[in-house]
Every structure is written in structure tokens, then in C-alpha cells.
Tab-separated table of C-alpha atoms in Angstrom:
chain	number	residue	atom	x	y	z
A	886	CYS	CA	48.429	58.239	-20.228
A	887	ILE	CA	51.798	59.606	-21.156
A	888	LEU	CA	52.506	60.486	-17.514
A	889	PHE	CA	51.329	57.041	-16.409
A	890	ALA	CA	53.575	55.323	-18.954
A	891	ARG	CA	56.558	57.421	-17.891
A	892	SER	CA	55.832	56.595	-14.259
A	893	ARG	CA	55.724	52.875	-15.000
A	894	ARG	CA	58.944	53.114	-17.015
A	895	THR	CA	60.687	54.977	-14.171
A	896	SER	CA	59.445	52.397	-11.683
A	897	SER	CA	60.708	49.549	-13.880
A	898	LEU	CA	64.106	51.179	-14.288
A	899	SER	CA	64.369	51.711	-10.538
A	900	ARG	CA	63.589	48.051	-9.864
A	901	LEU	CA	66.081	46.993	-12.544
A	902	SER	CA	68.733	49.253	-11.022
A	903	LEU	CA	68.007	47.842	-7.580
A	904	ASN	CA	68.214	44.267	-8.865
A	905	LEU	CA	71.488	44.995	-10.630
A	906	SER	CA	72.856	46.570	-7.457
A	907	LEU	CA	71.837	43.556	-5.374
A	908	THR	CA	73.301	41.196	-7.971
A	909	GLN	CA	76.541	43.166	-8.017
A	910	ASN	CA	76.770	43.076	-4.220
A	911	ALA	CA	76.121	39.338	-4.225
A	912	MET	CA	78.797	38.818	-6.848
A	913	MET	CA	81.282	40.935	-4.896
A	914	ARG	CA	80.613	38.917	-1.752
A	915	THR	CA	80.988	35.681	-3.695
A	916	VAL	CA	84.315	36.853	-5.123
A	917	ALA	CA	85.481	37.828	-1.647
A	918	VAL	CA	84.510	34.444	-0.222
A	919	LEU	CA	86.286	32.646	-3.075
A	920	ILE	CA	89.444	34.696	-2.540
A	921	LEU	CA	89.450	33.979	1.178
A	922	ALA	CA	88.764	30.296	0.536
A	923	ALA	CA	91.697	30.162	-1.864
A	924	LEU	CA	93.927	31.852	0.688
A	925	ALA	CA	92.815	29.433	3.370
A	926	ALA	CA	93.547	26.414	1.190
A	927	PRO	CA	96.886	24.645	1.761
A	928	SER	CA	99.531	26.367	-0.292
A	929	SER	CA	100.944	22.918	-0.949
A	930	ALA	CA	97.822	21.806	-2.788
A	931	PHE	CA	99.646	21.965	-6.098
A	932	SER	CA	102.737	20.102	-4.995
A	933	PHE	CA	104.097	16.616	-4.380
A	934	THR	CA	102.957	14.010	-1.928
A	935	HIS	CA	105.308	13.111	0.782
A	936	SER	CA	106.510	11.560	3.916
A	937	THR	CA	105.972	9.700	7.172
A	938	PHE	CA	106.921	10.606	10.772
A	939	SER	CA	106.585	12.856	13.952
A	940	LEU	CA	108.036	16.007	15.655
A	941	SER	CA	108.334	18.907	18.075
A	942	SER	CA	108.882	21.851	20.372
A	943	THR	CA	111.950	24.095	20.681
A	944	LEU	CA	113.575	24.723	17.328
A	945	SER	CA	117.232	24.500	18.199
A	946	ARG	CA	118.821	23.830	14.848
A	947	ASN	CA	120.355	20.381	14.579
A	948	ARG	CA	121.954	19.010	11.501
A	949	ALA	CA	120.718	15.577	10.539
A	950	PRO	CA	123.533	13.106	11.273
A	951	THR	CA	124.938	10.419	8.988
A	952	ALA	CA	123.252	9.898	5.650
A	953	ARG	CA	121.572	12.854	3.981
A	954	GLY	CA	118.611	11.048	2.502
A	955	VAL	CA	115.457	10.318	4.256
A	956	GLY	CA	114.357	7.410	2.426
A	957	LEU	CA	113.216	5.721	-0.613
A	958	LEU	CA	109.473	5.442	-0.914
A	959	THR	CA	109.752	2.415	-3.142
A	960	GLY	CA	111.360	-0.645	-1.655
A	961	GLY	CA	112.796	-2.196	-4.785
A	962	VAL	CA	116.105	-2.075	-6.513
A	963	ALA	CA	119.264	-2.109	-4.466
A	964	PHE	CA	120.766	1.350	-4.062
A	965	GLY	CA	117.431	2.932	-4.723
A	966	GLY	CA	116.857	3.275	-8.368
A	967	THR	CA	116.307	1.741	-11.728
A	968	PRO	CA	119.465	2.127	-13.821
A	969	SER	CA	119.065	4.584	-16.682
A	970	ALA	CA	118.640	3.085	-20.132
A	971	GLY	CA	122.157	3.706	-21.402
A	972	ALA	CA	123.986	2.746	-18.223
A	973	SER	CA	124.484	-0.996	-18.225
A	974	SER	CA	128.182	-1.322	-17.483
A	975	ARG	CA	129.582	-1.996	-14.027
A	976	ALA	CA	131.625	1.186	-14.232
A	977	GLY	CA	128.503	3.231	-14.930
A	978	ARG	CA	126.651	1.619	-12.027
A	979	ALA	CA	129.579	2.215	-9.669
A	980	ALA	CA	129.699	5.865	-10.709
A	981	ARG	CA	125.979	6.281	-10.007
A	982	MET	CA	126.267	4.673	-6.583
A	983	ALA	CA	129.237	6.859	-5.696
A	984	ARG	CA	127.199	10.030	-6.147
A	985	MET	CA	123.776	8.877	-4.951
A	986	VAL	CA	121.940	10.501	-2.055
A	987	GLY	CA	121.482	8.554	1.178
A	988	MET	CA	122.286	4.895	1.845
A	989	SER	CA	121.722	1.561	0.181
A	990	PRO	CA	118.991	-0.862	1.311
A	991	GLU	CA	121.735	-3.200	2.541
A	992	GLU	CA	123.128	-0.494	4.819
A	993	ALA	CA	119.644	0.435	6.010
A	994	MET	CA	118.719	-3.178	6.793
A	995	SER	CA	121.895	-3.610	8.843
A	996	THR	CA	121.199	-0.502	10.947
A	997	ALA	CA	119.617	-1.172	14.334
A	998	ILE	CA	115.927	-0.364	14.780
A	999	PRO	CA	115.311	1.886	17.817
A	1000	GLU	CA	113.108	0.802	20.687
A	1001	ILE	CA	109.651	2.271	21.158
A	1002	GLY	CA	109.917	5.039	23.713
A	1003	VAL	CA	113.054	6.756	22.429
A	1004	ARG	CA	113.061	10.539	22.223
A	1005	ALA	CA	111.377	12.177	19.245
A	1006	ASP	CA	114.663	13.761	18.177
A	1007	GLU	CA	116.212	10.267	18.074
A	1008	LEU	CA	113.313	8.602	16.273
A	1009	ILE	CA	113.011	11.166	13.483
A	1010	PRO	CA	116.572	10.758	12.109
A	1011	TRP	CA	116.099	6.979	12.001
A	1012	LEU	CA	112.730	7.230	10.258
A	1013	TRP	CA	114.039	9.684	7.678
A	1014	ASN	CA	117.638	8.588	7.236
A	1015	VAL	CA	117.188	4.831	7.502
A	1016	ALA	CA	113.625	3.451	7.596
A	1017	GLN	CA	112.471	4.479	4.151
A	1018	TYR	CA	115.562	2.940	2.547
A	1019	ARG	CA	114.770	-0.472	4.029
A	1020	THR	CA	113.271	-3.179	1.837
A	1021	ASP	CA	110.566	-3.780	4.469
A	1022	TYR	CA	109.319	-0.174	4.402
A	1023	PRO	CA	106.679	0.865	5.441
A	1024	GLU	CA	106.193	-2.163	7.719
A	1025	CYS	CA	109.298	-1.278	9.714
A	1026	SER	CA	107.868	2.152	10.588
A	1027	LEU	CA	104.290	1.160	11.416
A	1028	LYS	CA	105.083	-0.108	14.913
A	1029	PHE	CA	106.007	3.468	15.847
A	1030	PHE	CA	102.500	4.765	15.075
A	1031	ALA	CA	99.728	4.783	17.678
A	1032	ASP	CA	96.459	3.020	16.826
A	1033	ASP	CA	94.650	6.380	16.889
A	1034	ALA	CA	97.359	8.330	15.031
A	1035	VAL	CA	96.320	11.355	12.975
A	1036	TYR	CA	98.384	12.123	9.880
A	1037	GLU	CA	97.815	15.456	8.126
A	1038	ASP	CA	99.475	15.869	4.764
A	1039	LEU	CA	98.197	19.240	3.621
A	1040	ILE	CA	98.153	18.364	-0.046
A	1041	TYR	CA	95.130	16.233	0.868
A	1042	LYS	CA	91.739	17.562	1.872
A	1043	ASP	CA	91.259	15.281	4.888
A	1044	PRO	CA	93.696	13.819	7.427
A	1045	PHE	CA	94.410	10.106	7.669
A	1046	VAL	CA	92.973	8.934	10.987
A	1047	GLY	CA	93.925	5.633	12.620
A	1048	LYS	CA	96.833	3.291	11.930
A	1049	PRO	CA	95.098	1.422	9.050
A	1050	ALA	CA	94.515	4.729	7.222
A	1051	VAL	CA	98.115	5.831	7.872
A	1052	GLU	CA	99.408	2.488	6.610
A	1053	ALA	CA	97.321	2.750	3.427
A	1054	PHE	CA	98.634	6.277	2.875
A	1055	LEU	CA	102.272	5.244	3.290
A	1056	ARG	CA	101.821	2.296	0.949
A	1057	LYS	CA	100.218	4.543	-1.649
A	1058	CYS	CA	103.151	6.961	-1.415
A	1059	LYS	CA	105.541	4.062	-1.895
A	1060	ASP	CA	103.648	2.747	-4.915
A	1061	LEU	CA	103.183	6.102	-6.647
A	1062	ALA	CA	106.569	7.730	-6.082
A	1063	PRO	CA	109.325	7.521	-8.730
A	1064	PRO	CA	111.921	4.799	-8.036
A	1065	ASP	CA	114.664	7.194	-6.892
A	1066	PHE	CA	112.464	9.879	-5.289
A	1067	VAL	CA	113.817	10.612	-1.795
A	1068	PHE	CA	113.148	13.029	1.043
A	1069	VAL	CA	116.277	14.540	2.541
A	1070	LEU	CA	116.261	15.560	6.195
A	1071	ASP	CA	117.842	19.014	6.561
A	1072	LYS	CA	117.444	20.322	10.132
A	1073	TYR	CA	115.432	19.112	13.101
A	1074	SER	CA	114.624	20.421	16.546
A	1075	ASP	CA	115.414	18.771	19.841
A	1076	GLY	CA	112.469	17.397	21.773
A	1077	ALA	CA	111.589	14.344	23.840
A	1078	LYS	CA	107.869	14.138	23.023
A	1079	ALA	CA	107.740	16.153	19.802
A	1080	CYS	CA	110.037	17.282	17.016
A	1081	GLY	CA	109.895	19.674	14.086
A	1082	PHE	CA	112.123	19.500	11.039
A	1083	THR	CA	112.742	20.734	7.523
A	1084	TRP	CA	113.382	18.603	4.468
A	1085	HIS	CA	113.715	18.686	0.704
A	1086	VAL	CA	113.316	16.298	-2.209
A	1087	GLU	CA	116.027	14.929	-4.501
A	1088	LEU	CA	116.475	12.057	-6.925
A	1089	GLN	CA	118.664	9.500	-5.181
A	1090	THR	CA	120.631	8.283	-8.172
A	1091	ARG	CA	120.616	11.664	-9.945
A	1092	PRO	CA	121.628	14.274	-7.340
A	1093	GLU	CA	122.865	16.532	-10.120
A	1094	ALA	CA	119.173	17.209	-10.843
A	1095	GLY	CA	119.266	19.293	-7.674
A	1096	GLN	CA	116.747	20.089	-4.981
A	1097	PHE	CA	113.243	20.561	-6.336
A	1098	ALA	CA	110.884	20.801	-3.357
A	1099	ASN	CA	111.135	21.971	0.239
A	1100	GLY	CA	108.910	21.186	3.180
A	1101	ALA	CA	108.486	21.095	6.932
A	1102	SER	CA	106.955	18.508	9.244
A	1103	PHE	CA	105.894	18.143	12.852
A	1104	TYR	CA	105.654	14.839	14.769
A	1105	GLU	CA	104.259	14.311	18.255
A	1106	LEU	CA	104.604	11.227	20.471
A	1107	ASN	CA	102.059	9.995	23.005
A	1108	ASP	CA	102.830	8.761	26.515
A	1109	GLU	CA	103.783	5.335	25.113
A	1110	GLY	CA	106.369	6.917	22.868
A	1111	LYS	CA	104.374	6.236	19.683
A	1112	ILE	CA	103.585	8.752	16.974
A	1113	CYS	CA	100.125	10.185	17.586
A	1114	TYR	CA	100.152	13.228	15.314
A	1115	VAL	CA	101.921	14.273	12.110
A	1116	ARG	CA	101.623	17.301	9.861
A	1117	ASP	CA	103.480	17.695	6.558
A	1118	VAL	CA	103.621	20.972	4.630
A	1119	VAL	CA	105.195	21.450	1.195
A	1120	GLU	CA	106.265	24.832	-0.157
A	1121	PRO	CA	103.951	26.318	-2.808
A	1122	PRO	CA	105.193	26.021	-6.385
A	1123	LEU	CA	104.256	29.664	-7.064
A	1124	LYS	CA	106.095	32.353	-5.098
A	1125	THR	CA	103.504	35.097	-4.704
A	1126	GLY	CA	105.222	37.160	-2.009
A	1127	ASP	CA	102.876	39.697	-0.409
A	1128	LEU	CA	100.317	39.340	-3.205
A	1129	LEU	CA	98.214	36.938	-1.126
A	1130	LEU	CA	98.107	39.403	1.751
A	1131	ARG	CA	96.926	42.106	-0.637
A	1132	PHE	CA	94.174	39.814	-1.916
A	1133	ALA	CA	93.207	38.912	1.639
A	1134	ASN	CA	92.975	42.595	2.548
A	1135	PHE	CA	90.844	43.272	-0.530
A	1136	ALA	CA	88.547	40.317	0.165
A	1137	ALA	CA	88.103	41.298	3.800
A	1138	LYS	CA	86.993	44.794	2.750
A	1139	LEU	CA	84.438	43.302	0.334
A	1140	LEU	CA	82.840	41.385	3.185
A	1141	ASN	CA	82.379	44.512	5.331
């Protein structure tokens, strides 16, 4: 009886050990999958929403001409911002306008709208330096999008497919963004049918706040010269360096 009891106890312990081993392996695989899923997720998933237009091929570095700002996402107050609470005098307003980023809505509205079919490296500067400052934004930019346009902003899970979806996205950006939140075009590539560029974010009426987000975008034009594809990527708020590669290496080994 004693031997039988010991045998049953040994058998039970063996099964328990096996179950624990299987559970541990399953947990390790789950952890590995979660790590890889996190690494595959857009690094911009914790950042700001953004922009609107299309881009490129060869990355020959061009400086964005004329105004630095890309555009105000809210069409409202002249010169792009709601005056701060304590600044009600004309002198204070003039001082703010003198140091603001970009151009005023009046300047933007008086700037000629390009024809459909212009080169990508001509369309992008207008979209970013002029269009978003206009009081009729985003309507003024919609004619440059193809009916089947695909817009990927990687802070969102799914792309915006079709012009109605792109329009809704641009309107939402306009409604949700702070009054003086602007995207500043830094450098852009040359390209007839596509263009890539870099940008950053500033506060139009408070440039002393500095640059607080960087990003890159790619726009592609179809045969009609309309934007058919866009991808926006924002830098991650956390600078992890090679830590993500180390995690990826670790996760890959767990899956072996």
C-alpha cells in the first residue's frame, strides 16, 4: 500500500511538473508574441495627430521656400490664434504677429491655388505652407485628392480610404487641434509623381515654446495628378535607442 501510494504521489508530481512546464512555455510564447506585437505597432501611437498631403522618390534635400509654417488646422481667427488672456492691446497683438510662425489667412487666401497636375514637389509646399492657413481649409485641398485616395496616419489603427473618409479625417483634425497648432515643413524631396518630406510642430503665435514633435510624410500622385496615397509618421515620444532591438532579439529566441 505504501509503495502504491508513493507511486501515485510520484505520478501526480510528474503530471504537475509537466503541466507547469507546459504553462510556462505557453506564457513565454505569449510574452514573446506581445513583445513582437508591441514592436510592430506604430511608434507614433502615443503621439499627436497630424497632417494632409502627398510625396515621393529621390531624397535630394530641398528647403521649403517662403513661409515656414505648414498650416493652421483650425480656420478661425486671423493670424492663426486666439489672443492670450492678458494681451488685449494693439501693441501686444502686433508683437505676437511679428514673431508668429507662417503666414496670415489673408496672405494665404491671396496666394494662387495651383492647377491639378503640377509636380508633387510643387504641390507639397503649397499644401503645407499655404493651404492649411486658408479660411476655406480643408475644402481648398480636397480637390487634389483622388476619389480612391488612401491616407495612412500611423497613430490610427486603420487607414482612411476614399475621399469622404479623408475629408472627415481632415475636418476632425481641424476641429480637435489647438487654435495655433501648426505643422512646419522642413525639407522635401524632388519628384514629379511622388514626394517625401520632414516636418515638425510649433505653436504659431508662441514660437518661443519651441519645436515639440517631428515627423515624416510621403505623398504619391496618380496619373491625373491627384493624391492617391499618403503616409504620416510621427516620432515616438520615448527614445528607447537599441532597447527595442534587444527586446525583438529576445522575443524571437522565445519563439524558437
